[in-house]
């Protein structure tokens, strides 16, 4: 067809999965077209996800650190918050990073196309600007969208998803956060630090369900001081418009007021794969019952020229996992021996304190009936944590009892998201706890908590005494 453009590789979606794949493919010499409905590359992560939320979380931490400065003999007084300035700061970061990505597309001769695409068949996508692209291979990296349960549907600007919450249109006096997961706790922390009275409602018996409870505990304790209320085992039954806010019907044993009104509501109850409306029914690609694209170990779908990576290809919905999968798919397309075989997918909740973990968790080990040895090092025994005034943290190792190989690492504490890098390396390289204990760590740093935890596992840590196991 005359108006059909030929492309060796088409990548649908320019988030971390898509642009990571496009850049590697171009570096390997492929002719690549990267398509996104957004004006610039970056996807959800850069434009309305990881980056803006982390910029806001940094702002929030500045506020709470200044508030806690009395502990160090300092008093800065209450902060004056310029909401426009707060918003402008993250928007500047996003603008810079997305322009940089466009620059990287140009340098690598990746053609970035700002359009919406649908599969016309197993070898062609149709763009909404009228063009058609025929491809040899296509990587679907279209990400995910917030889940909107019908019970929580209310068409009102006061009811926000994470994208709307990041816009910070106003600072509500009261905010209800529905969902005590990643987004609920991160954005709840931001709004609470800025001055909103935040109530969190979580359906299950714990915040961050699935995360080891000993890691959640120090965060939960601190959040109790920052949030107005945290209701666990509680359901939001209905939302309705009220004169100055949103009236909410709550169901839960601990709830005192069953029909409170909030100025704003943030719904953060999970995300679903963005696989609808892509024309996948015109291909041989199969989806599971949740709309996740079915893929094999190389991220090839059931249609041999179509691959899928990132959130659209399933949990965990994390940017770094998407990037990794994108690279595996490109290597496979290039005919290289590649497979997604990761032992240590790191996860970080960027609250204050942060929670980070990788590899096998204690919860998973228990579920699988797998025998593991677990050791915790309390940050109360860390000199560095004491100088920071943040001794509430904990570092935890999960080790194979037979071989001493580190299977998983969990950390709750300030900077846990940075510290987990060492855990990732240990798990991926199959380091033993003895290796961690025998690697000299700089003093005084929080990294020592990993070393001392490993020492403790072998019976003797310098700064923490534990009577010998009988
Ligand atoms: P989530 O799965 O982390 O948390 C959703 C929470 O809502 C769960 O605790 C769940 O039990 C609860 N819930 C579900 N229905 C509910 C209801 N009706 N009432 C009350 N609670 C309810 O999902 P999220 O926070 O929306 O985040 C979506 C995804 O985005 C995450 O799975 C994560 O992969 C990704 N994310 C990652 C980061 C990060 O890496 N730091 C940050 C934000 C989001």
Short mmCIF file of C-alpha atoms and ligand atoms in Angstrom, two decimals:
data_model
loop_
_atom_site.label_atom_id
_atom_site.label_comp_id
_atom_site.label_asym_id
_atom_site.label_seq_id
_atom_site.Cartn_x
_atom_site.Cartn_y
_atom_site.Cartn_z
CA UNK A 1 0.00 0.00 0.00
CA UNK A 2 1.43 3.39 -1.04
CA UNK A 3 0.75 5.19 2.24
CA UNK A 4 2.16 2.40 4.41
CA UNK A 5 5.54 3.16 5.97
CA UNK A 6 7.86 0.22 6.61
CA UNK A 7 9.53 -0.04 10.01
CA UNK A 8 11.84 -2.70 11.32
CA UNK A 9 10.64 -2.19 14.90
CA UNK A 10 7.59 -0.30 16.11
CA UNK A 11 7.35 0.40 19.83
CA UNK A 12 3.90 1.35 21.13
CA UNK A 13 4.18 3.45 24.26
CA UNK A 14 7.13 5.66 25.21
CA UNK A 15 7.36 4.99 28.94
CA UNK A 16 10.43 3.42 30.59
CA UNK A 17 9.60 0.04 28.96
CA UNK A 18 9.06 1.52 25.50
CA UNK A 19 11.83 4.10 25.27
CA UNK A 20 14.32 1.72 26.94
CA UNK A 21 13.55 -0.88 24.28
CA UNK A 22 13.59 1.67 21.43
CA UNK A 23 16.98 3.07 22.47
CA UNK A 24 18.63 -0.36 22.83
CA UNK A 25 17.19 -1.48 19.48
CA UNK A 26 18.53 1.67 17.79
CA UNK A 27 21.93 1.13 19.43
CA UNK A 28 21.90 -2.35 17.89
CA UNK A 29 21.33 -0.82 14.46
CA UNK A 30 17.55 -1.31 14.03
CA UNK A 31 15.32 1.27 12.36
CA UNK A 32 12.91 2.14 15.15
CA UNK A 33 9.64 4.06 15.34
CA UNK A 34 8.51 4.97 18.86
CA UNK A 35 4.83 5.94 19.09
CA UNK A 36 3.07 7.62 22.00
CA UNK A 37 -0.20 9.49 22.45
CA UNK A 38 1.69 12.00 24.59
CA UNK A 39 3.56 14.94 23.06
CA UNK A 40 6.91 13.86 24.44
CA UNK A 41 8.35 10.51 25.50
CA UNK A 42 8.37 9.49 29.18
CA UNK A 43 5.00 7.83 29.67
CA UNK A 44 3.12 7.65 32.96
CA UNK A 45 6.32 7.31 35.00
CA UNK A 46 7.83 10.59 33.85
CA UNK A 47 4.72 12.70 33.23
CA UNK A 48 2.18 11.61 35.87
CA UNK A 49 3.84 8.96 38.02
CA UNK A 50 7.24 8.19 39.52
CA UNK A 51 9.03 11.45 38.75
CA UNK A 52 6.39 14.05 39.75
CA UNK A 53 5.45 12.05 42.83
CA UNK A 54 9.09 11.74 43.88
CA UNK A 55 9.64 15.47 43.37
CA UNK A 56 6.59 16.12 45.58
CA UNK A 57 7.76 13.55 48.12
CA UNK A 58 11.08 15.37 48.35
CA UNK A 59 9.19 18.62 49.01
CA UNK A 60 7.12 16.84 51.67
CA UNK A 61 10.26 15.45 53.32
CA UNK A 62 11.77 18.94 53.43
CA UNK A 63 8.69 20.10 55.33
CA UNK A 64 8.68 17.22 57.80
CA UNK A 65 12.48 17.38 58.27
CA UNK A 66 12.24 21.09 59.06
CA UNK A 67 9.40 20.35 61.48
CA UNK A 68 11.57 17.69 63.16
CA UNK A 69 14.55 20.07 63.32
CA UNK A 70 13.71 20.95 66.94
CA UNK A 71 15.29 17.58 67.72
CA UNK A 72 18.61 19.10 66.55
CA UNK A 73 18.13 22.38 68.45
CA UNK A 74 16.78 24.26 65.44
CA UNK A 75 13.51 26.12 64.93
CA UNK A 76 12.65 27.37 61.45
CA UNK A 77 9.02 28.21 62.26
CA UNK A 78 6.01 27.05 60.26
CA UNK A 79 6.54 26.85 56.48
CA UNK A 80 4.80 29.26 54.07
CA UNK A 81 3.58 27.09 51.21
CA UNK A 82 3.25 28.47 47.69
CA UNK A 83 1.26 25.74 45.97
CA UNK A 84 2.03 27.17 42.52
CA UNK A 85 5.72 27.03 43.35
CA UNK A 86 5.46 23.43 44.57
CA UNK A 87 3.61 22.41 41.39
CA UNK A 88 5.97 24.44 39.17
CA UNK A 89 9.01 22.68 40.60
CA UNK A 90 7.93 19.19 39.54
CA UNK A 91 6.65 20.45 36.22
CA UNK A 92 10.09 21.94 35.51
CA UNK A 93 11.75 18.60 36.33
CA UNK A 94 9.34 16.76 34.01
CA UNK A 95 9.84 19.28 31.19
CA UNK A 96 13.63 18.95 31.41
CA UNK A 97 13.65 15.16 31.52
CA UNK A 98 11.13 14.72 28.69
CA UNK A 99 13.04 17.18 26.48
CA UNK A 100 16.20 15.20 27.25
CA UNK A 101 14.42 12.02 26.11
CA UNK A 102 13.43 13.70 22.82
CA UNK A 103 17.09 14.64 22.40
CA UNK A 104 18.11 11.01 23.01
CA UNK A 105 15.59 9.91 20.33
CA UNK A 106 17.16 12.35 17.85
CA UNK A 107 20.75 11.34 18.66
CA UNK A 108 19.87 7.69 18.13
CA UNK A 109 17.71 8.36 15.05
CA UNK A 110 14.67 6.83 16.74
CA UNK A 111 11.64 8.36 15.03
CA UNK A 112 9.30 9.60 17.77
CA UNK A 113 5.69 9.82 16.56
CA UNK A 114 3.08 11.68 18.59
CA UNK A 115 -0.09 9.72 17.70
CA UNK A 116 -2.51 7.11 18.94
CA UNK A 117 -2.04 3.69 17.35
CA UNK A 118 -4.20 0.60 16.87
CA UNK A 119 -3.34 -2.74 15.37
CA UNK A 120 -4.96 -3.17 11.95
CA UNK A 121 -3.58 -6.70 11.74
CA UNK A 122 -0.62 -8.77 12.96
CA UNK A 123 1.89 -6.75 10.92
CA UNK A 124 0.38 -3.26 10.71
CA UNK A 125 -0.60 -0.42 13.01
CA UNK A 126 -2.96 2.36 12.02
CA UNK A 127 -2.22 5.82 13.43
CA UNK A 128 -4.93 8.37 14.21
CA UNK A 129 -3.15 10.84 11.88
CA UNK A 130 -4.06 8.57 8.96
CA UNK A 131 -0.67 6.91 8.50
CA UNK A 132 -0.13 3.16 8.53
CA UNK A 133 3.04 1.45 9.66
CA UNK A 134 4.05 -2.03 8.62
CA UNK A 135 6.49 -3.62 11.03
CA UNK A 136 8.75 -6.63 11.19
CA UNK A 137 8.41 -6.63 14.99
CA UNK A 138 6.32 -4.58 17.41
CA UNK A 139 6.76 -4.12 21.15
CA UNK A 140 3.61 -3.18 23.07
CA UNK A 141 4.55 -1.06 26.09
CA UNK A 142 1.30 0.78 26.71
CA UNK A 143 1.44 0.63 30.50
CA UNK A 144 -1.54 0.70 32.84
CA UNK A 145 -4.46 2.88 33.93
CA UNK A 146 -5.99 3.52 37.37
CA UNK A 147 -8.76 1.10 38.40
CA UNK A 148 -12.10 2.85 38.91
CA UNK A 149 -14.50 0.59 40.84
CA UNK A 150 -18.16 1.40 40.07
CA UNK A 151 -18.91 1.86 43.82
CA UNK A 152 -16.40 4.71 43.88
CA UNK A 153 -17.60 6.38 40.69
CA UNK A 154 -18.57 10.01 41.16
CA UNK A 155 -18.04 12.50 38.41
CA UNK A 156 -16.61 15.37 40.42
CA UNK A 157 -13.29 17.26 40.37
CA UNK A 158 -13.18 16.55 44.11
CA UNK A 159 -12.70 12.84 43.38
CA UNK A 160 -9.17 12.40 42.09
CA UNK A 161 -7.00 9.67 40.68
CA UNK A 162 -3.23 9.93 41.12
CA UNK A 163 -2.86 12.12 38.01
CA UNK A 164 -5.32 14.68 39.34
CA UNK A 165 -3.80 14.53 42.82
CA UNK A 166 -0.36 15.39 41.40
CA UNK A 167 -1.81 18.56 39.84
CA UNK A 168 -2.32 19.94 43.38
CA UNK A 169 -5.13 22.23 42.26
CA UNK A 170 -5.80 23.14 45.88
CA UNK A 171 -4.85 22.00 49.33
CA UNK A 172 -8.02 20.42 50.75
CA UNK A 173 -8.58 20.84 54.48
CA UNK A 174 -9.56 17.15 54.56
CA UNK A 175 -8.58 14.36 52.17
CA UNK A 176 -9.82 10.78 52.10
CA UNK A 177 -7.36 8.37 50.54
CA UNK A 178 -9.03 5.15 49.40
CA UNK A 179 -6.36 2.41 49.29
CA UNK A 180 -3.36 2.01 51.59
CA UNK A 181 -0.99 0.84 48.84
CA UNK A 182 1.95 2.53 47.14
CA UNK A 183 0.07 5.49 45.69
CA UNK A 184 -2.26 6.05 48.65
CA UNK A 185 0.59 6.21 51.16
CA UNK A 186 2.98 8.22 48.98
CA UNK A 187 0.46 10.88 47.95
CA UNK A 188 -1.25 10.77 51.36
CA UNK A 189 2.14 11.63 52.88
CA UNK A 190 2.57 14.55 50.43
CA UNK A 191 -0.86 16.06 51.20
CA UNK A 192 -0.46 15.52 54.96
CA UNK A 193 2.97 17.22 54.97
CA UNK A 194 1.54 20.15 53.02
CA UNK A 195 -1.19 20.54 55.65
CA UNK A 196 -4.27 18.48 54.71
CA UNK A 197 -5.99 16.33 57.32
CA UNK A 198 -5.55 12.92 55.69
CA UNK A 199 -7.65 9.82 56.39
CA UNK A 200 -6.62 6.51 54.80
CA UNK A 201 -9.09 3.68 54.28
CA UNK A 202 -7.69 0.26 53.44
CA UNK A 203 -9.82 -2.76 52.60
CA UNK A 204 -7.43 -5.43 53.93
CA UNK A 205 -6.11 -5.91 57.49
CA UNK A 206 -2.81 -4.10 56.75
CA UNK A 207 -1.28 -1.21 54.89
CA UNK A 208 0.74 -2.29 51.84
CA UNK A 209 -0.77 -5.79 51.77
CA UNK A 210 1.78 -8.41 50.78
CA UNK A 211 4.74 -6.48 52.20
CA UNK A 212 6.38 -8.13 55.26
CA UNK A 213 4.62 -6.69 58.32
CA UNK A 214 7.84 -6.02 60.27
CA UNK A 215 8.87 -3.66 57.46
CA UNK A 216 5.50 -1.90 57.42
CA UNK A 217 5.41 -1.39 61.19
CA UNK A 218 7.92 1.50 61.56
CA UNK A 219 6.24 3.36 58.68
CA UNK A 220 2.76 2.76 60.04
CA UNK A 221 3.83 4.08 63.44
CA UNK A 222 5.15 7.30 61.91
CA UNK A 223 2.16 7.71 59.61
CA UNK A 224 -0.14 7.49 62.64
CA UNK A 225 1.45 10.75 63.80
CA UNK A 226 1.13 12.38 60.39
CA UNK A 227 -2.27 11.16 59.20
CA UNK A 228 -5.54 12.02 60.92
CA UNK A 229 -6.82 8.42 60.82
CA UNK A 230 -5.91 5.08 59.28
CA UNK A 231 -8.81 2.64 58.98
CA UNK A 232 -7.91 -0.96 58.14
CA UNK A 233 -10.43 -3.69 57.23
CA UNK A 234 -12.66 -0.90 56.04
CA UNK A 235 -14.70 -0.50 52.89
CA UNK A 236 -15.86 2.60 51.10
CA UNK A 237 -19.41 1.72 50.11
CA UNK A 238 -20.52 4.89 48.35
CA UNK A 239 -19.49 8.40 47.39
CA UNK A 240 -21.96 11.21 46.80
CA UNK A 241 -21.69 14.94 46.23
CA UNK A 242 -22.24 17.15 49.29
CA UNK A 243 -22.41 20.94 49.60
CA UNK A 244 -18.73 21.45 50.38
CA UNK A 245 -17.23 18.14 49.53
CA UNK A 246 -17.85 14.44 49.06
CA UNK A 247 -20.01 12.45 51.43
CA UNK A 248 -18.64 8.96 52.01
CA UNK A 249 -20.27 5.84 53.41
CA UNK A 250 -17.74 3.71 55.30
CA UNK A 251 -18.10 0.14 56.56
CA UNK A 252 -15.63 -1.07 59.16
CA UNK A 253 -15.48 -2.02 62.82
CA UNK A 254 -13.17 0.81 63.89
CA UNK A 255 -15.08 3.54 62.07
CA UNK A 256 -16.72 6.03 64.45
CA UNK A 257 -18.42 8.31 61.91
CA UNK A 258 -19.91 6.13 59.17
CA UNK A 259 -20.89 8.97 56.88
CA UNK A 260 -18.14 11.58 57.00
CA UNK A 261 -17.62 14.35 54.43
CA UNK A 262 -14.24 15.17 52.92
CA UNK A 263 -13.18 18.12 50.78
CA UNK A 264 -11.45 15.79 48.38
CA UNK A 265 -11.05 12.05 47.80
CA UNK A 266 -8.11 10.26 46.20
CA UNK A 267 -8.85 6.84 44.74
CA UNK A 268 -5.73 4.63 44.71
CA UNK A 269 -7.00 1.05 44.60
CA UNK A 270 -4.68 -0.35 41.94
CA UNK A 271 -4.00 -0.15 38.22
CA UNK A 272 -5.10 -2.30 35.29
CA UNK A 273 -3.15 -3.14 32.13
CA UNK A 274 -3.79 -0.73 29.25
CA UNK A 275 -4.65 -3.41 26.69
CA UNK A 276 -8.15 -2.39 25.61
CA UNK A 277 -8.69 -0.21 22.53
CA UNK A 278 -5.38 -1.25 20.97
CA UNK A 279 -6.97 -3.36 18.23
CA UNK A 280 -5.32 -6.46 19.68
CA UNK A 281 -8.41 -8.42 18.59
CA UNK A 282 -7.10 -7.95 15.03
CA UNK A 283 -3.97 -9.91 15.93
CA UNK A 284 -3.28 -13.30 17.50
CA UNK A 285 -2.30 -11.70 20.83
CA UNK A 286 -4.11 -13.27 23.79
CA UNK A 287 -5.04 -11.57 27.06
CA UNK A 288 -5.77 -13.19 30.42
CA UNK A 289 -8.98 -12.52 32.34
CA UNK A 290 -7.50 -9.34 33.86
CA UNK A 291 -6.50 -7.94 30.46
CA UNK A 292 -2.81 -8.76 30.94
CA UNK A 293 -1.08 -9.59 27.63
CA UNK A 294 0.16 -13.19 27.74
CA UNK A 295 3.92 -13.40 27.13
CA UNK A 296 6.69 -15.98 27.30
CA UNK A 297 10.09 -15.72 29.00
CA UNK A 298 11.37 -13.46 26.21
CA UNK A 299 8.24 -11.30 26.35
CA UNK A 300 6.94 -12.59 23.03
CA UNK A 301 3.14 -12.71 22.82
CA UNK A 302 1.06 -15.43 21.20
CA UNK A 303 1.49 -13.48 17.93
CA UNK A 304 5.05 -14.16 16.84
CA UNK A 305 5.97 -10.63 15.68
CA UNK A 306 4.39 -8.89 18.66
CA UNK A 307 6.05 -8.53 22.07
CA UNK A 308 4.77 -6.95 25.29
CA UNK A 309 6.66 -5.44 28.21
CA UNK A 310 5.93 -3.50 31.40
CA UNK A 311 2.60 -3.00 33.16
CA UNK A 312 0.58 -4.25 30.15
CA UNK A 313 2.40 -7.58 30.50
CA UNK A 314 1.56 -7.93 34.19
CA UNK A 315 2.76 -7.46 37.75
CA UNK A 316 4.78 -6.08 39.33
CA UNK A 317 3.85 -2.76 37.76
CA UNK A 318 7.22 -1.10 38.24
CA UNK A 319 9.16 1.10 35.81
CA UNK A 320 12.49 -0.70 36.25
CA UNK A 321 10.86 -4.06 35.57
CA UNK A 322 9.42 -2.60 32.35
CA UNK A 323 12.82 -1.32 31.22
CA UNK A 324 14.42 -4.67 31.95
CA UNK A 325 11.75 -6.57 30.02
CA UNK A 326 12.09 -4.14 27.09
CA UNK A 327 15.78 -4.93 26.85
CA UNK A 328 15.14 -8.69 27.00
CA UNK A 329 12.60 -8.40 24.17
CA UNK A 330 14.99 -6.36 22.00
CA UNK A 331 17.82 -8.83 22.56
CA UNK A 332 15.49 -11.67 21.61
CA UNK A 333 14.40 -9.78 18.47
CA UNK A 334 18.08 -9.30 17.60
CA UNK A 335 18.49 -13.08 17.81
CA UNK A 336 20.55 -13.01 20.99
CA UNK A 337 20.05 -15.57 23.76
CA UNK A 338 17.89 -13.60 26.19
CA UNK A 339 15.36 -14.50 28.84
CA UNK A 340 13.70 -12.67 31.73
CA UNK A 341 15.19 -14.52 34.67
CA UNK A 342 15.42 -12.00 37.50
CA UNK A 343 15.90 -13.11 41.09
CA UNK A 344 15.76 -9.70 42.69
CA UNK A 345 13.08 -7.30 41.49
CA UNK A 346 13.45 -4.33 43.82
CA UNK A 347 10.38 -2.47 45.08
CA UNK A 348 10.43 0.83 46.94
CA UNK A 349 7.67 2.73 48.71
CA UNK A 350 8.98 6.31 48.76
CA UNK A 351 7.32 7.45 51.97
CA UNK A 352 9.28 8.64 55.01
CA UNK A 353 10.65 6.27 56.18
CA UNK A 354 10.97 4.39 52.91
CA UNK A 355 10.34 0.67 52.59
CA UNK A 356 12.38 -1.33 50.09
CA UNK A 357 12.77 -5.01 49.42
CA UNK A 358 14.04 -7.40 46.78
CA UNK A 359 14.15 -11.12 46.11
CA UNK A 360 12.22 -13.52 48.31
CA UNK A 361 10.10 -11.92 51.04
CA UNK A 362 9.26 -13.66 54.29
CA UNK A 363 5.58 -13.53 53.35
CA UNK A 364 6.27 -15.31 50.05
CA UNK A 365 8.54 -17.89 51.67
CA UNK A 366 5.81 -18.69 54.19
CA UNK A 367 3.19 -18.97 51.47
CA UNK A 368 5.42 -21.34 49.49
CA UNK A 369 6.28 -23.39 52.59
CA UNK A 370 9.93 -22.60 51.89
CA UNK A 371 12.30 -22.83 54.82
CA UNK A 372 14.37 -19.67 55.29
CA UNK A 373 16.54 -18.13 57.98
CA UNK A 374 15.61 -14.53 58.84
CA UNK A 375 17.67 -12.00 60.77
CA UNK A 376 16.82 -8.39 61.60
CA UNK A 377 19.19 -5.61 62.56
CA UNK A 378 17.42 -2.77 64.41
CA UNK A 379 18.59 0.71 63.41
CA UNK A 380 18.54 1.68 67.10
CA UNK A 381 21.97 -0.01 67.09
CA UNK A 382 23.24 2.06 64.13
CA UNK A 383 25.42 5.07 64.92
CA UNK A 384 24.52 6.69 61.59
CA UNK A 385 20.79 6.31 62.23
CA UNK A 386 21.30 7.94 65.65
CA UNK A 387 23.05 10.98 64.11
CA UNK A 388 20.09 11.36 61.74
CA UNK A 389 17.60 11.07 64.59
CA UNK A 390 15.98 8.17 62.71
CA UNK A 391 16.52 4.99 64.67
CA UNK A 392 13.10 3.49 63.90
CA UNK A 393 14.38 1.53 60.89
CA UNK A 394 15.11 -2.14 60.42
CA UNK A 395 17.25 -4.14 57.98
CA UNK A 396 16.37 -7.73 57.34
CA UNK A 397 18.06 -10.60 55.53
CA UNK A 398 16.32 -13.72 54.26
CA UNK A 399 18.82 -16.50 53.75
CA UNK A 400 18.85 -20.09 52.57
CA UNK A 401 19.48 -22.11 55.78
CA UNK A 402 21.49 -24.76 53.93
CA UNK A 403 23.80 -22.64 51.76
CA UNK A 404 23.82 -19.23 53.54
CA UNK A 405 22.92 -17.65 50.16
CA UNK A 406 21.00 -14.38 50.49
CA UNK A 407 17.55 -14.90 48.96
CA UNK A 408 15.94 -11.61 49.89
CA UNK A 409 16.58 -8.29 51.61
CA UNK A 410 14.07 -5.93 53.23
CA UNK A 411 14.69 -2.49 54.67
CA UNK A 412 12.51 0.10 56.32
CA UNK A 413 14.20 3.39 57.11
CA UNK A 414 15.37 6.68 55.64
CA UNK A 415 17.11 6.08 52.32
CA UNK A 416 15.97 2.43 52.11
CA UNK A 417 15.36 2.93 48.38
CA UNK A 418 19.05 3.67 47.85
CA UNK A 419 20.29 1.01 50.27
CA UNK A 420 18.39 -1.78 48.56
CA UNK A 421 20.81 -1.58 45.60
CA UNK A 422 23.32 -3.57 47.65
CA UNK A 423 20.63 -6.15 48.40
CA UNK A 424 19.81 -6.47 44.68
CA UNK A 425 23.44 -7.14 43.86
CA UNK A 426 23.77 -9.65 46.71
CA UNK A 427 20.69 -11.62 45.63
CA UNK A 428 21.49 -11.53 41.89
CA UNK A 429 25.11 -12.57 42.47
CA UNK A 430 24.00 -15.28 44.95
CA UNK A 431 26.21 -13.75 47.64
CA UNK A 432 26.22 -15.50 50.99
CA UNK A 433 25.47 -13.71 54.24
CA UNK A 434 29.13 -14.40 55.06
CA UNK A 435 30.12 -12.41 51.91
CA UNK A 436 28.08 -9.44 53.16
CA UNK A 437 29.58 -9.75 56.64
CA UNK A 438 33.12 -9.91 55.29
CA UNK A 439 32.77 -6.94 52.90
CA UNK A 440 34.11 -3.86 54.67
CA UNK A 441 31.40 -1.21 54.85
CA UNK A 442 32.14 2.48 55.50
CA UNK A 443 31.55 3.81 59.02
CA UNK A 444 29.36 5.53 59.98
CA UNK A 445 26.78 4.74 57.28
CA UNK A 446 23.45 3.01 57.06
CA UNK A 447 25.03 0.43 54.73
CA UNK A 448 26.63 -1.07 57.83
CA UNK A 449 23.19 -2.32 58.86
CA UNK A 450 23.40 -4.87 56.02
CA UNK A 451 26.86 -5.99 57.11
CA UNK A 452 25.96 -6.13 60.79
CA UNK A 453 22.73 -7.98 60.03
CA UNK A 454 24.80 -10.61 58.22
CA UNK A 455 27.20 -10.73 61.18
CA UNK A 456 24.26 -11.14 63.53
CA UNK A 457 23.04 -14.05 61.44
CA UNK A 458 26.37 -15.71 62.09
CA UNK A 459 26.22 -15.05 65.82
CA UNK A 460 28.10 -11.82 66.56
CA UNK A 461 27.55 -8.23 65.44
CA UNK A 462 29.68 -5.43 66.90
CA UNK A 463 26.92 -2.99 67.82
CA UNK A 464 24.13 -5.35 68.80
CA UNK A 465 24.20 -8.10 71.38
CA UNK A 466 21.92 -11.03 70.99
CA UNK A 467 22.24 -13.91 73.43
CA UNK A 468 23.33 -17.10 71.64
CA UNK A 469 20.53 -19.33 70.30
CA UNK A 470 20.14 -22.35 72.58
P1 LIG B 1 -1.69 -0.94 45.17
O1 LIG B 1 -2.06 -2.26 44.65
O2 LIG B 1 -0.31 -0.68 45.64
O3 LIG B 1 -2.64 -0.55 46.41
C1 LIG B 1 -4.02 -0.54 46.30
C2 LIG B 1 -4.56 -0.72 47.70
O4 LIG B 1 -5.94 -0.47 47.68
C3 LIG B 1 -4.38 -2.14 48.24
O5 LIG B 1 -3.81 -2.03 49.53
C4 LIG B 1 -5.80 -2.69 48.28
O6 LIG B 1 -6.01 -3.61 49.30
C5 LIG B 1 -6.59 -1.42 48.48
N1 LIG B 1 -7.98 -1.46 48.00
C6 LIG B 1 -8.47 -2.05 46.90
N2 LIG B 1 -9.80 -1.79 46.78
C7 LIG B 1 -10.13 -1.02 47.83
C8 LIG B 1 -11.33 -0.41 48.29
N3 LIG B 1 -12.46 -0.54 47.60
N4 LIG B 1 -11.32 0.30 49.43
C9 LIG B 1 -10.17 0.45 50.14
N5 LIG B 1 -9.01 -0.10 49.76
C10 LIG B 1 -8.98 -0.81 48.63
O7 LIG B 1 -2.15 0.09 44.04
P2 LIG B 1 -1.85 1.65 43.87
O8 LIG B 1 -1.39 2.26 45.13
O9 LIG B 1 -3.06 2.19 43.19
O10 LIG B 1 -0.66 1.63 42.85
C11 LIG B 1 -0.82 0.96 41.59
C12 LIG B 1 0.48 0.37 41.13
O11 LIG B 1 1.34 1.42 40.78
C13 LIG B 1 1.19 -0.40 42.23
O12 LIG B 1 0.85 -1.76 42.20
C14 LIG B 1 2.62 -0.20 41.89
O13 LIG B 1 3.05 -1.27 41.12
C15 LIG B 1 2.66 1.09 41.09
N6 LIG B 1 3.29 2.15 41.88
C16 LIG B 1 4.56 1.99 42.29
C17 LIG B 1 5.16 2.98 43.04
C18 LIG B 1 6.58 2.81 43.48
O14 LIG B 1 7.27 1.98 42.92
N7 LIG B 1 7.01 3.54 44.48
C19 LIG B 1 4.45 4.12 43.40
C20 LIG B 1 3.15 4.24 42.97
C21 LIG B 1 2.58 3.24 42.20
#
